Tab-separated table of C-alpha atoms (C1' of nucleotides) in Angstrom:
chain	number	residue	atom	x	y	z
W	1	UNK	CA	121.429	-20.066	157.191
W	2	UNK	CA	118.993	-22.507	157.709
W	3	UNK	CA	119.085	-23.729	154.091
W	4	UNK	CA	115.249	-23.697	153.581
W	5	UNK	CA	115.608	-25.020	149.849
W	6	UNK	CA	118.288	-27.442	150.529
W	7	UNK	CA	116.525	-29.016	153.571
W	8	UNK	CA	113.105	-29.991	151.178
W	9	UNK	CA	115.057	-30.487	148.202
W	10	UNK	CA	116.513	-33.499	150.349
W	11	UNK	CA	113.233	-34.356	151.876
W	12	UNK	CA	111.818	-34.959	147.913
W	13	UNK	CA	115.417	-36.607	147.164
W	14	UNK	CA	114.700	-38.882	150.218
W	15	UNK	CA	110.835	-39.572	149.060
W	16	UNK	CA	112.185	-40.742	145.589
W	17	UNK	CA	114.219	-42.966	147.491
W	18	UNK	CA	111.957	-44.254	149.752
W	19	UNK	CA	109.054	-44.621	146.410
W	20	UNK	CA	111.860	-46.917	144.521
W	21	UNK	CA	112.561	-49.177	147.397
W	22	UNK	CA	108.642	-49.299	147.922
W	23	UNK	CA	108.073	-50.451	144.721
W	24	UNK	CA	111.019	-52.972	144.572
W	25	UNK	CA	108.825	-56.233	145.744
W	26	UNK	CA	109.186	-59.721	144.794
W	27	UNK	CA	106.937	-59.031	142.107
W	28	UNK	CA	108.810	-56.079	139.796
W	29	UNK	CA	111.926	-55.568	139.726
W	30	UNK	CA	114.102	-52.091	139.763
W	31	UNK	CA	114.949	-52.532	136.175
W	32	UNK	CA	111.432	-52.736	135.386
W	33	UNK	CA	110.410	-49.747	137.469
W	34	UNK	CA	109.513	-46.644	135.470
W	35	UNK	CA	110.782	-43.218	136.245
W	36	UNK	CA	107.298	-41.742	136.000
W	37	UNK	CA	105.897	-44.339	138.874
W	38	UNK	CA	108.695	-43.766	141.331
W	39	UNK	CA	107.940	-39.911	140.560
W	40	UNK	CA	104.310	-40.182	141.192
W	41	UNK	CA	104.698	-42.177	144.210
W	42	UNK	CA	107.277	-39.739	145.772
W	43	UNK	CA	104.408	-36.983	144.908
W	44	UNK	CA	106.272	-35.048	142.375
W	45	UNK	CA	105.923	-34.299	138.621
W	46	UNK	CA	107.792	-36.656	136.260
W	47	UNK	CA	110.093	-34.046	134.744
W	48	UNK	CA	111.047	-32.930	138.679
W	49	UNK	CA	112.706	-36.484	138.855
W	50	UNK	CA	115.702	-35.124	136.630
W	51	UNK	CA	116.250	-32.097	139.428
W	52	UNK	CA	117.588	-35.116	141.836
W	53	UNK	CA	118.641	-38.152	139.749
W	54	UNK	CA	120.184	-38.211	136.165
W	55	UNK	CA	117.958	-41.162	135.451
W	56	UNK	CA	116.806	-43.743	137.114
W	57	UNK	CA	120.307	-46.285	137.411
W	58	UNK	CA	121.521	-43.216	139.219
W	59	UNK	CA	118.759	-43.484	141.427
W	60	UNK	CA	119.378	-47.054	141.859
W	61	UNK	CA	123.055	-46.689	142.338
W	62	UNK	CA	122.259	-44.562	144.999
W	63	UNK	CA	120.097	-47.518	146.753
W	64	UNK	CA	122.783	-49.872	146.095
W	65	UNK	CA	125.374	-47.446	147.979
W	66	UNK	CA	123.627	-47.382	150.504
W	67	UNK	CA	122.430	-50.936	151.503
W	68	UNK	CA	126.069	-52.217	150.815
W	69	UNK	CA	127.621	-49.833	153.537
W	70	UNK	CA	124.622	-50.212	155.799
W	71	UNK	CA	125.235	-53.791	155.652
W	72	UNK	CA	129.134	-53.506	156.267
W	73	UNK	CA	128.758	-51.140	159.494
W	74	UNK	CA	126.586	-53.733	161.323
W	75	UNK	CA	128.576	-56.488	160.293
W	76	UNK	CA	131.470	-54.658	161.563
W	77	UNK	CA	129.890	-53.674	165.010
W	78	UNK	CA	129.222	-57.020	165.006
W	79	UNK	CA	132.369	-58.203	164.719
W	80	UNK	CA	133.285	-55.891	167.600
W	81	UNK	CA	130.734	-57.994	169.798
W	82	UNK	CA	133.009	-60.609	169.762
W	83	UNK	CA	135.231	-59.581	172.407
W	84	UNK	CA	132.751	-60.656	174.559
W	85	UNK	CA	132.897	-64.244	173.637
W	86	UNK	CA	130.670	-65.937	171.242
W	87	UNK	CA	132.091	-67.820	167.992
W	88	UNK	CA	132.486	-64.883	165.361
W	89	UNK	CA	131.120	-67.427	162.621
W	90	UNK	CA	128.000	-67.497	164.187
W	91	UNK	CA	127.469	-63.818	165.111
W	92	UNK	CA	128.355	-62.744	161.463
W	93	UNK	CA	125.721	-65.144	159.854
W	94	UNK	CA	123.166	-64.086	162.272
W	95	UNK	CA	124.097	-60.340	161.194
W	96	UNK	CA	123.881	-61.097	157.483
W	97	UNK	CA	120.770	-63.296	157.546
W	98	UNK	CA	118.944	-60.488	159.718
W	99	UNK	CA	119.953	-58.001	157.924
W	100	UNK	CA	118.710	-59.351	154.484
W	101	UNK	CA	115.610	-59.789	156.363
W	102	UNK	CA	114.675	-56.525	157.168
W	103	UNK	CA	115.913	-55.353	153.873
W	104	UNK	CA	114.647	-58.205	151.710
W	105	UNK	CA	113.867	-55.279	148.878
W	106	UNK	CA	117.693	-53.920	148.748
W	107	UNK	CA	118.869	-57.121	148.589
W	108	UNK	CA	116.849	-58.467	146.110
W	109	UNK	CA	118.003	-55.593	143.932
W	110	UNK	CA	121.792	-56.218	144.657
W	111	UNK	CA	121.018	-59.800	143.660
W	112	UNK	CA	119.074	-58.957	140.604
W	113	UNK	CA	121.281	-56.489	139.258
W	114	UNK	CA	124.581	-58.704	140.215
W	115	UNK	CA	123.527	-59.999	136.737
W	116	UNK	CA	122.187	-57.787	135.654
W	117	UNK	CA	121.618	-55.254	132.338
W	118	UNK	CA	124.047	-52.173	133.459
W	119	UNK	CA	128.001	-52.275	133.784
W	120	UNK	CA	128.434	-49.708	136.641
W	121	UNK	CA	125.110	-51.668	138.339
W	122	UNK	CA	127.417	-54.914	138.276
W	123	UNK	CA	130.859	-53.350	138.856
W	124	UNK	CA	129.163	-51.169	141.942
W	125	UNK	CA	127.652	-54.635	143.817
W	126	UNK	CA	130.910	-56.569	142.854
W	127	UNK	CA	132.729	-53.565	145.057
W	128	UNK	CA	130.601	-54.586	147.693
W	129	UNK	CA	131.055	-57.792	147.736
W	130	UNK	CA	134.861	-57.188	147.206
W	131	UNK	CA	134.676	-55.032	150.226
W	132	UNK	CA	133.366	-57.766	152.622
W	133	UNK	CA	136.141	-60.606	151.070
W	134	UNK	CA	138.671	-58.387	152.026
W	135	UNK	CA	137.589	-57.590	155.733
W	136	UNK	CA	136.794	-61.236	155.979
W	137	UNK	CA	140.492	-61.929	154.715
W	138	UNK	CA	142.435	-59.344	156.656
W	139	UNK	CA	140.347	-61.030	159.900
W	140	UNK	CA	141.158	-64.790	158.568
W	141	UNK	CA	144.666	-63.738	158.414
W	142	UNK	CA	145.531	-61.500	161.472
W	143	UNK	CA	143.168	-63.484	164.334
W	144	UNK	CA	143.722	-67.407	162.285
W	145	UNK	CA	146.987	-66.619	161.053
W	146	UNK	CA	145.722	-67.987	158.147
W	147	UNK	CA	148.672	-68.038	155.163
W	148	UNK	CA	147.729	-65.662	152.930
W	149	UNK	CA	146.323	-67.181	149.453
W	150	UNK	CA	144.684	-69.752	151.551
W	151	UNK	CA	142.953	-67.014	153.163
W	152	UNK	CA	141.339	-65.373	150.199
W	153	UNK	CA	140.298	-68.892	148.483
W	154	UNK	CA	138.867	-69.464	151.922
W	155	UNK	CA	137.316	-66.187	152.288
W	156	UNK	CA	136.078	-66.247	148.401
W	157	UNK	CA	134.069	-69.581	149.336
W	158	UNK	CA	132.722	-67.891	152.443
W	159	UNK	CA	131.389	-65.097	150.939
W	160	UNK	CA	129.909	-66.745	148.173
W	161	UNK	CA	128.371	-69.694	150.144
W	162	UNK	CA	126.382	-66.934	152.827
W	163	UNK	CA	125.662	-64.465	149.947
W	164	UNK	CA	123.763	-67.555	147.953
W	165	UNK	CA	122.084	-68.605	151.261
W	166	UNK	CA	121.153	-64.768	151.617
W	167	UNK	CA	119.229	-65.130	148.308
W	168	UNK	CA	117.558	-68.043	149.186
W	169	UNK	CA	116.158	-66.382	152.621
W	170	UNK	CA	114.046	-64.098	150.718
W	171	UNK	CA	111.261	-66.202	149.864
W	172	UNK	CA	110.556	-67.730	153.434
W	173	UNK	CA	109.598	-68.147	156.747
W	174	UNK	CA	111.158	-67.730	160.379
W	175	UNK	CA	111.336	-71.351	160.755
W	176	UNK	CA	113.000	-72.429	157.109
W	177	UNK	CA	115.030	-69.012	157.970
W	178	UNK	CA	116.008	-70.014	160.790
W	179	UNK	CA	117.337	-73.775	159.792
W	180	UNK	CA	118.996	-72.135	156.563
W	181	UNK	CA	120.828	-69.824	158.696
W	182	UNK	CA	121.797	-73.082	161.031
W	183	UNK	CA	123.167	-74.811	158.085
W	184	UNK	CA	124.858	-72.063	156.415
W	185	UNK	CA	126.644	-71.760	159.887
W	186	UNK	CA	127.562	-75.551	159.665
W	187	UNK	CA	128.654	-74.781	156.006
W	188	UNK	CA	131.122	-71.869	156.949
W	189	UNK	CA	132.734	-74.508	159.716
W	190	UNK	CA	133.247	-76.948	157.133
W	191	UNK	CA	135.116	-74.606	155.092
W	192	UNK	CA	136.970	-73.274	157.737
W	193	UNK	CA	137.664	-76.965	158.983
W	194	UNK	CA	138.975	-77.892	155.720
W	195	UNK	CA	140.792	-74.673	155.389
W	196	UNK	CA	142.833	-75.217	158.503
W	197	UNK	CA	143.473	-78.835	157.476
W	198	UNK	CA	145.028	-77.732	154.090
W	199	UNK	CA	147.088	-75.699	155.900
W	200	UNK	CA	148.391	-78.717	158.025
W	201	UNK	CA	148.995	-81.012	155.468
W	202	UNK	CA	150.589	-78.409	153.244
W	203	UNK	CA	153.142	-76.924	156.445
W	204	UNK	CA	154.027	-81.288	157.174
W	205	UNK	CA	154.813	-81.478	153.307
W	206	UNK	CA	156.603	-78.011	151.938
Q	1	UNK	CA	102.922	-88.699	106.035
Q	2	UNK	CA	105.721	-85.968	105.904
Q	3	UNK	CA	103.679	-83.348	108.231
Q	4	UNK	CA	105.051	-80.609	106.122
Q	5	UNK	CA	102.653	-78.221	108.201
Q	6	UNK	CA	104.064	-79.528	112.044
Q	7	UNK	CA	107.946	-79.507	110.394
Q	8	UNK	CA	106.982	-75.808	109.255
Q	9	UNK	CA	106.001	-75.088	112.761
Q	10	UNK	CA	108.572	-76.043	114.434
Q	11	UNK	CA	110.807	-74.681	112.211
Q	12	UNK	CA	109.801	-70.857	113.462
Q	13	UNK	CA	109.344	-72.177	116.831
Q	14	UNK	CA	113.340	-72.988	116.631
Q	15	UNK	CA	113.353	-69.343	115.168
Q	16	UNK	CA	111.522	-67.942	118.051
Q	17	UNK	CA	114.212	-69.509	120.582
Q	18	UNK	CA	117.010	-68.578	118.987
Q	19	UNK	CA	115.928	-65.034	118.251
Q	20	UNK	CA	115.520	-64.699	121.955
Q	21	UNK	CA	118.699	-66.486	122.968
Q	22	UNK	CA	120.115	-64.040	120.516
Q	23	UNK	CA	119.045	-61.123	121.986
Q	24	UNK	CA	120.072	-62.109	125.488
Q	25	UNK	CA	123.263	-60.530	125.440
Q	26	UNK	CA	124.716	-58.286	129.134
Q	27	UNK	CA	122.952	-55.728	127.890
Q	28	UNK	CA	119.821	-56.822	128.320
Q	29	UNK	CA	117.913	-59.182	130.370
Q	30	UNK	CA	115.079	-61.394	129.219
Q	31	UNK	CA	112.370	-59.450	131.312
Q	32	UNK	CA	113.585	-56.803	129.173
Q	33	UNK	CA	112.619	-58.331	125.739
Q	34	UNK	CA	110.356	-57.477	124.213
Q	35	UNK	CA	107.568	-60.472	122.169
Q	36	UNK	CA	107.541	-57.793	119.001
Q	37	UNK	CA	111.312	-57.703	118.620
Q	38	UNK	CA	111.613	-61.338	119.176
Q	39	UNK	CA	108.959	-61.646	116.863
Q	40	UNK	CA	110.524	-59.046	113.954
Q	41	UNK	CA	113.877	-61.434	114.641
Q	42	UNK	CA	112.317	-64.452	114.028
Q	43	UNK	CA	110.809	-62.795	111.077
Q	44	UNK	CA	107.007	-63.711	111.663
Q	45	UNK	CA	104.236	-61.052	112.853
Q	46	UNK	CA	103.952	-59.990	116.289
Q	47	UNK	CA	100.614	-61.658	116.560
Q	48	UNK	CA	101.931	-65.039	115.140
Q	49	UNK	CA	103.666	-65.311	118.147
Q	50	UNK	CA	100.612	-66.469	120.088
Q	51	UNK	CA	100.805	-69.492	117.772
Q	52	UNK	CA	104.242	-70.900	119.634
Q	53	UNK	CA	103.578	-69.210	123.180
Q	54	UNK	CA	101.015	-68.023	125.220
Q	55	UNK	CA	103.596	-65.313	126.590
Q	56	UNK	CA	106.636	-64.579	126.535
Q	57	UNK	CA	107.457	-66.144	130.182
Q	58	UNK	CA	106.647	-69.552	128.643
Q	59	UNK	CA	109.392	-68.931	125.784
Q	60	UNK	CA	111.743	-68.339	129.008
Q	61	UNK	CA	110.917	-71.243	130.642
Q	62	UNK	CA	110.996	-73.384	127.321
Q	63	UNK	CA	115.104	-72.100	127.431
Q	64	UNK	CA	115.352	-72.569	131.268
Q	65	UNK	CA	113.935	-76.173	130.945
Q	66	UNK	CA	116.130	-76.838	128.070
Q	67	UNK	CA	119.582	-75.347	128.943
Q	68	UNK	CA	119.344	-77.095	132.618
Q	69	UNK	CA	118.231	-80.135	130.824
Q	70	UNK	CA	121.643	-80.063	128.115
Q	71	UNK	CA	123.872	-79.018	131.537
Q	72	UNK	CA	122.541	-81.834	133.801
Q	73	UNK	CA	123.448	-84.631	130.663
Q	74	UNK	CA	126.393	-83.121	130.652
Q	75	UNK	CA	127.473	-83.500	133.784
Q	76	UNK	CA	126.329	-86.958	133.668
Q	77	UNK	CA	128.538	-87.888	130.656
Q	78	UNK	CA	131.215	-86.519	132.726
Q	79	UNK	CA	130.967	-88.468	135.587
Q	80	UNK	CA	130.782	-92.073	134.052
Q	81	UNK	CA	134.176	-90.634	132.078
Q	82	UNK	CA	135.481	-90.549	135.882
Q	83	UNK	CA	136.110	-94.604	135.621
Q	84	UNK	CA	138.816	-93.737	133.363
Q	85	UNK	CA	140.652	-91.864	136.125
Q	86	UNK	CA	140.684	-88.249	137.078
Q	87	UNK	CA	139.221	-86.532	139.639
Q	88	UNK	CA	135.893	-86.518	139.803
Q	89	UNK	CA	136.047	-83.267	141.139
Q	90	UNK	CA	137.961	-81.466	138.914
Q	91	UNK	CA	136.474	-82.782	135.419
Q	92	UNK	CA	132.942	-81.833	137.094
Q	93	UNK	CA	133.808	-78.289	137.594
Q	94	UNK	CA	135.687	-77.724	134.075
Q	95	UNK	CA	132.718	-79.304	132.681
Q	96	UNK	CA	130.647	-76.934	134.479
Q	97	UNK	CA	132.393	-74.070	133.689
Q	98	UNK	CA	132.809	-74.983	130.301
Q	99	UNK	CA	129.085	-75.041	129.666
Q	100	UNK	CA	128.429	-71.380	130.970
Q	101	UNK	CA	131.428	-70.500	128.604
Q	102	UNK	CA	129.703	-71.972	126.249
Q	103	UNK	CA	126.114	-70.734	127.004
Q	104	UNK	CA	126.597	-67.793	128.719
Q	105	UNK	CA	123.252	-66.651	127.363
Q	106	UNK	CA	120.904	-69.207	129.221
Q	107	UNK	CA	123.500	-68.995	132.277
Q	108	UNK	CA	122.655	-64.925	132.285
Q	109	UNK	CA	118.720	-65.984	132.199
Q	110	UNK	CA	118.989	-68.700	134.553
Q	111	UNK	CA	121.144	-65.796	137.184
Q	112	UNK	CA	118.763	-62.941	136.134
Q	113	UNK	CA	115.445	-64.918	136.729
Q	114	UNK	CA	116.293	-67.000	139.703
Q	115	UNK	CA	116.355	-63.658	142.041
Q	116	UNK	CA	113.648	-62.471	139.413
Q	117	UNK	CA	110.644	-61.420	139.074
Q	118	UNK	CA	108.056	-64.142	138.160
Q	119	UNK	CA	107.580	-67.111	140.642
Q	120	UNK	CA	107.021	-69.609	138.194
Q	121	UNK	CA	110.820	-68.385	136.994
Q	122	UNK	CA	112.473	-68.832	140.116
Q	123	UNK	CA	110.587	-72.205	141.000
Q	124	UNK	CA	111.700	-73.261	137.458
Q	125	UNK	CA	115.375	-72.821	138.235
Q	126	UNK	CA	115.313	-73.930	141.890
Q	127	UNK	CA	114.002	-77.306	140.411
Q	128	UNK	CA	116.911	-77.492	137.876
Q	129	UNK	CA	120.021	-76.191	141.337
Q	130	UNK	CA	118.104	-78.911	143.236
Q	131	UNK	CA	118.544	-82.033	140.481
Q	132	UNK	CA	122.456	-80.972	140.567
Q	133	UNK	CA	122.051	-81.193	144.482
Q	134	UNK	CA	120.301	-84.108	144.601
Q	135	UNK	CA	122.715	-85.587	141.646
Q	136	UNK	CA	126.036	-84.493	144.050
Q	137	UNK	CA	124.106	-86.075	147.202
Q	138	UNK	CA	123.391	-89.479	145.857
Q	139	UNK	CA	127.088	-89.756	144.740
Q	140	UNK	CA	128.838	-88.632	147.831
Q	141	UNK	CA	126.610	-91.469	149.442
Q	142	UNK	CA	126.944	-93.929	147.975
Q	143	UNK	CA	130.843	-93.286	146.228
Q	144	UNK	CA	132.313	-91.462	149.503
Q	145	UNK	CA	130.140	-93.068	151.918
Q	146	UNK	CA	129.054	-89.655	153.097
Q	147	UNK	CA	126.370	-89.662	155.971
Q	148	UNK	CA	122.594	-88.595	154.296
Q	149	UNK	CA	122.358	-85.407	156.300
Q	150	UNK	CA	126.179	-84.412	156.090
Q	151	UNK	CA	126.285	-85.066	152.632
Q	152	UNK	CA	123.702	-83.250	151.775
Q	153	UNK	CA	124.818	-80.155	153.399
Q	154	UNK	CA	128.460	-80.531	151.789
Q	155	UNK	CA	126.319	-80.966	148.722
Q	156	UNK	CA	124.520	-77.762	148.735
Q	157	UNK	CA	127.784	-75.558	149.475
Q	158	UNK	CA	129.570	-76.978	146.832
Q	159	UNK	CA	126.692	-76.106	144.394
Q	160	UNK	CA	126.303	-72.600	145.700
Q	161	UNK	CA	130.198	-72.154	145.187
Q	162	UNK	CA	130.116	-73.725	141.948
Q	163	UNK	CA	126.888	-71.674	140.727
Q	164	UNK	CA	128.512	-68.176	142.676
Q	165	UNK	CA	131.706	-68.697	140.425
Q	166	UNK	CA	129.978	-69.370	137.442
Q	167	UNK	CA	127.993	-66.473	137.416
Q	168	UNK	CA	131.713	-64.593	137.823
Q	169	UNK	CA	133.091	-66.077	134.652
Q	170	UNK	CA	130.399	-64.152	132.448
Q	171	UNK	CA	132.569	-60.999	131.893
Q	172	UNK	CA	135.924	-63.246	132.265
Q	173	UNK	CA	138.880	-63.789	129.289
Q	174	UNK	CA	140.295	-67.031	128.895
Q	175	UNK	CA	143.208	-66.543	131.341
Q	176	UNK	CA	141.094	-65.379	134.341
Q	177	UNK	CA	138.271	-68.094	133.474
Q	178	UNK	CA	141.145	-70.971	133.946
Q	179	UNK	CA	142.187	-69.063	136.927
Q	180	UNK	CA	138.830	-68.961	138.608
Q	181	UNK	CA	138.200	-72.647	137.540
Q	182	UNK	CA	141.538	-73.741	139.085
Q	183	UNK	CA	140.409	-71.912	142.594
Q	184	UNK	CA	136.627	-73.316	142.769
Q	185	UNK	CA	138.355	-76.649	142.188
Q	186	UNK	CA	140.024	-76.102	145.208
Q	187	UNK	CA	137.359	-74.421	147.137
Q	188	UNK	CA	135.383	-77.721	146.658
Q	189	UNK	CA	138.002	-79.667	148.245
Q	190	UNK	CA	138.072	-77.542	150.899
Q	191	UNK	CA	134.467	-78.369	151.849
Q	192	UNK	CA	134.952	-81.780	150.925
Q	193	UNK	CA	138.169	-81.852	153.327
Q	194	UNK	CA	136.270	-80.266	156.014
Q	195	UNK	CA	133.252	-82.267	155.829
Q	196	UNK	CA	135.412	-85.580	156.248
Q	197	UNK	CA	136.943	-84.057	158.939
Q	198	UNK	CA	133.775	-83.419	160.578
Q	199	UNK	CA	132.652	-86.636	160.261
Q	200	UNK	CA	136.077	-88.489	161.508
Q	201	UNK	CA	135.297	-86.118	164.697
Q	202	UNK	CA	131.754	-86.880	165.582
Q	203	UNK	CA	132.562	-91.052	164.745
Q	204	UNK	CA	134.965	-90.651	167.541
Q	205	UNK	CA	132.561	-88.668	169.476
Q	206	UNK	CA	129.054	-90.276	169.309
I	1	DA	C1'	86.690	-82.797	95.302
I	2	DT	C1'	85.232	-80.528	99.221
I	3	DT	C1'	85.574	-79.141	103.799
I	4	DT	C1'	88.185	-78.137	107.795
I	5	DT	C1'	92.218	-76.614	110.169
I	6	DA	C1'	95.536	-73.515	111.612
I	7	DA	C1'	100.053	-70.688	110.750
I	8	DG	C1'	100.705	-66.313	109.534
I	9	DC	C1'	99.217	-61.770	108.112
I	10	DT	C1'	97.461	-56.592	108.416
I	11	DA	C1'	95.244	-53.100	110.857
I	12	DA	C1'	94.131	-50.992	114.928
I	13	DC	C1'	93.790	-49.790	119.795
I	14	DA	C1'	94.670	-48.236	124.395
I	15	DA	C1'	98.172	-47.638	127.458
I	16	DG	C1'	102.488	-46.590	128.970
I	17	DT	C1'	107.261	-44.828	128.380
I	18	DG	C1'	111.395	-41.198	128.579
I	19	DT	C1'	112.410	-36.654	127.922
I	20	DA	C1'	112.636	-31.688	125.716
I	21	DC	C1'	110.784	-27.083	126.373
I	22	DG	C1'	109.475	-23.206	128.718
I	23	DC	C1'	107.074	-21.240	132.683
I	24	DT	C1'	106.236	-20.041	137.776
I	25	DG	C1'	107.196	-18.549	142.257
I	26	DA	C1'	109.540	-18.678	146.328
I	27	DA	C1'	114.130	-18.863	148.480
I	28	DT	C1'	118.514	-16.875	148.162
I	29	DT	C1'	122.070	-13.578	146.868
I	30	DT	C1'	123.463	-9.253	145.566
P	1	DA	C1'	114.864	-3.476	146.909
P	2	DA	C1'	116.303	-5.771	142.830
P	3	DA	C1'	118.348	-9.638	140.584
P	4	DT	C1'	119.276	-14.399	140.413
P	5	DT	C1'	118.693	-19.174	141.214
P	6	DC	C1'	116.348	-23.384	140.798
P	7	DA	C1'	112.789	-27.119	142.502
P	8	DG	C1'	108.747	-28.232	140.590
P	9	DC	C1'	105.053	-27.989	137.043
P	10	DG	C1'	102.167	-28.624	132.614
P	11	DT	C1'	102.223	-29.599	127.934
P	12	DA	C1'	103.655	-32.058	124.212
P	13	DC	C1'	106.050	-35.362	121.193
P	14	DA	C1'	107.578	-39.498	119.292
P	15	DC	C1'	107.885	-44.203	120.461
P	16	DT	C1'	107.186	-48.865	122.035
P	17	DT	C1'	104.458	-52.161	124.139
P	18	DG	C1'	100.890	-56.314	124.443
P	19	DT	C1'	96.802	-57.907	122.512
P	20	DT	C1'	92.217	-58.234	119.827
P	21	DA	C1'	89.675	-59.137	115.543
P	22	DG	C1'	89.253	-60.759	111.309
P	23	DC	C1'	91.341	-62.209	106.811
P	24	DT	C1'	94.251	-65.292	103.698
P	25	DT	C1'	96.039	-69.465	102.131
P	26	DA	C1'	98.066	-73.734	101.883
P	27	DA	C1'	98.119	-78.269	104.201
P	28	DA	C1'	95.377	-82.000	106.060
P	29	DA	C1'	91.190	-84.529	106.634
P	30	DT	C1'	86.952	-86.014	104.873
DNA sequence: ATTTTAAGCTAACAAGTGTACGCTGAATTT
DNA sequence: AAATTCAGCGTACACTTGTTAGCTTAAAAT
C-alpha cells in the first residue's frame, strides 16, 4: 500500500506550510496573513485549506511546533560537541544565534506571537521556552553542581538574556551579528560569574 | 482667546487614544485594530479620523512615544528617591514592574510592535529600550565607577532581563507578579555581582 | 458683518476577508 | 465490479476594511 492519497495529501499539507513561512517576512506578520493567500500560494482553492488545517492558528501552531523542537535538537547535538572541549557557553550561543539566522521567519513569529493575540499561541512558545530553562537547569545543576533554586534564577536570566539578543539579530548584518553574539557570550559569563559567587558567599554565611 | 475650536480638538483626539488603548486588550493586538472601530469608540465618523492622524500607525506611535515617555520619568523620580536609602536596585525594578501592572496595555503594544511589523514601530521602541540603557549606563559610571564598555554591557543585560520579565507579568496575579519581581531583583544582582567580579579580575590582570 | 477655516458628517466604492454548501473524480475498500 | 471515501473545486454570501469626494456648520479671522 503505497498510500497514493496520503503521500499528496502531505505534499499540499507541506506546501501550505512552506506558503505561510514564505509569507512571514519582516514586513507582515502571521497574524496578519490571510487564509486565502497562504491557500493561493500553496496552489490550492481556499475552501481546500480546511481539508489540512482547522484554521489558520492551527496552521501556525503547527510552524511553531516545529521550529521550537528543531531548535532544541541542534542545541542538544550541540551540547554533545562539547566532549570534545570547547566552553559549552560559547558553542550554545553560536547554535542559537545561527539558528535564528537561518530561520529569521520562525523566529520572528515565536517572538511576535510570545505577545501575542491567541492563548494556546502564547502558552505553546512559553512551552518552548520552558523546555530550554529546564535542559539548561538540569545541565547547570548536574555538570556546575549548581544548588538548585540558584540554578533556575540563573538559568531564567540566561534564557531570557540570549532569547532578547535572538530578537535583536533579526534586523542585521554578519558583522553587528557577529559582535552581538560576542557580547551576549560575555553577558552569559557575567551571569554565570555572579551566579557562582552567590553561591560562595551564601555556603561562607548559612 | 479661549480657542474653544483647538480645546474641542483635542478633546476627541484624547478620545481617539483612549478608544484605542481601550481596545488593546490580549485579545487583540494593535495591528489588529481597526481606524473604523476606533473611530465608532471615540464616537466621531470614520473619515473624521483623518483630522487627528494620517493613519492609524501614527496613533500607535503617538501611545509608544507617550507611554515610554511617562515610564522613563518614572524611573527618574525613582532614582533621586534612592538618596533616602534603599536599593537602588530594587525600587527600580518594583517601579518598573509596577508601571506594566499598571499599563499593561501600552506594555502589550510596545512587546507586540517591537518584533512587529512596521519599521518605523520597531525603531520607535528601540529608541525608547536604548534611553533606559543609556539612563542605567551613565549611572553605573559614574555611581559604581563601572568601566564605559563593561558597563554598558552589564547595562544592556539587565534591561533585556528586566524587559523579558515584564513582558511575563502580563497574564500574572498579584502573588506570582511579587514573586517574579522578587527573582528579577535578584537576577540583576547577579549580573551586577558578576560584572564586578569581572572587573576585580582583569584590574589584577592588565 | 462678512469671509475664511476646518472638524465632523453622509454616502459610496473597490477590495478583501472567512466560511457554508454541494459537486466531482480518482483512490481506496468492500 | 460496485460502493465508499475524501482532497480539491466553484459559487455564493454576508461582512469588514481603508479611503475619496463633497457637504454642513460653528468658530475664528478679517
Amino acid at each position: 500500500m503505497a498510500g497514493v492519497r496520503a503521500q499528496q495529501k502531505e505534499k499540499t499539507r507541506r506546501a501550505l506550510i512552506h506558503a505561510a513561512l514564505n509569507q512571514l517576512c519582516p514586513e507582515s506578520s502571521f497574524s496578519s496573513l490571510s487564509l486565502r493567500e497562504v491557500a493561493r500560494e500553496a496552489g490550492i482553492a481556499p475552501t481546500s485549506f480546511y481539508r489540512h488545517f482547522q484554521n489558520m492558528d492551527e496552521l501556525g501552531l503547527t510552524l511553531v511546533d516545529e521550529g521550537g523542537l528543531a531548535l532544541r535538537q541542534l542545541l542538544r547535538q550541540s551540547r554533545q560537541r562539547i566532549a570534545d572541549g570547547g566552553s559549552i557557553i560559547e558553542i550554545s550561543v553560536h547554535t542559537f544565534m545561527d539558528y535564528v539566522t537561518n530561520n529569521k521567519n520562525i523566529f520572528r513569529l515565536m517572538l511576535q506571537e510570545q505577545a501575542g493575540t491567541t492563548k494556546e499561541f502564547r502558552l505553546a512558545i512559553a512551552r518552548e521556552i520552558d523546555h530550554f530553562k529546564k535542559e539548561l537547569t538540569d545541565y547547570l545543576r548536574t555538570e556546575r553542581q549548581t544548588e538548585d533554586k540558584l540554578a533556575r534564577i540563573q538559568s531564567d536570566a540566561i534564557v531570557r538574556v540570549v532569547f532578547s539578543a535572538g530578537a535583536d539579530i533579526l534586523d542585521m548584518n554578519a558583522q553587528e551579528r557577529a559582535q552581538l553574539t560576542e557580547q551576549t557570550i560575555q553577558q552569559v559569563r557575567m551571569i554565570a560569574r555572579g551566579a557562582a559567587n552567590l553561591q560562595e558567599t551564601s555556603a561562607t554565611n548559612p
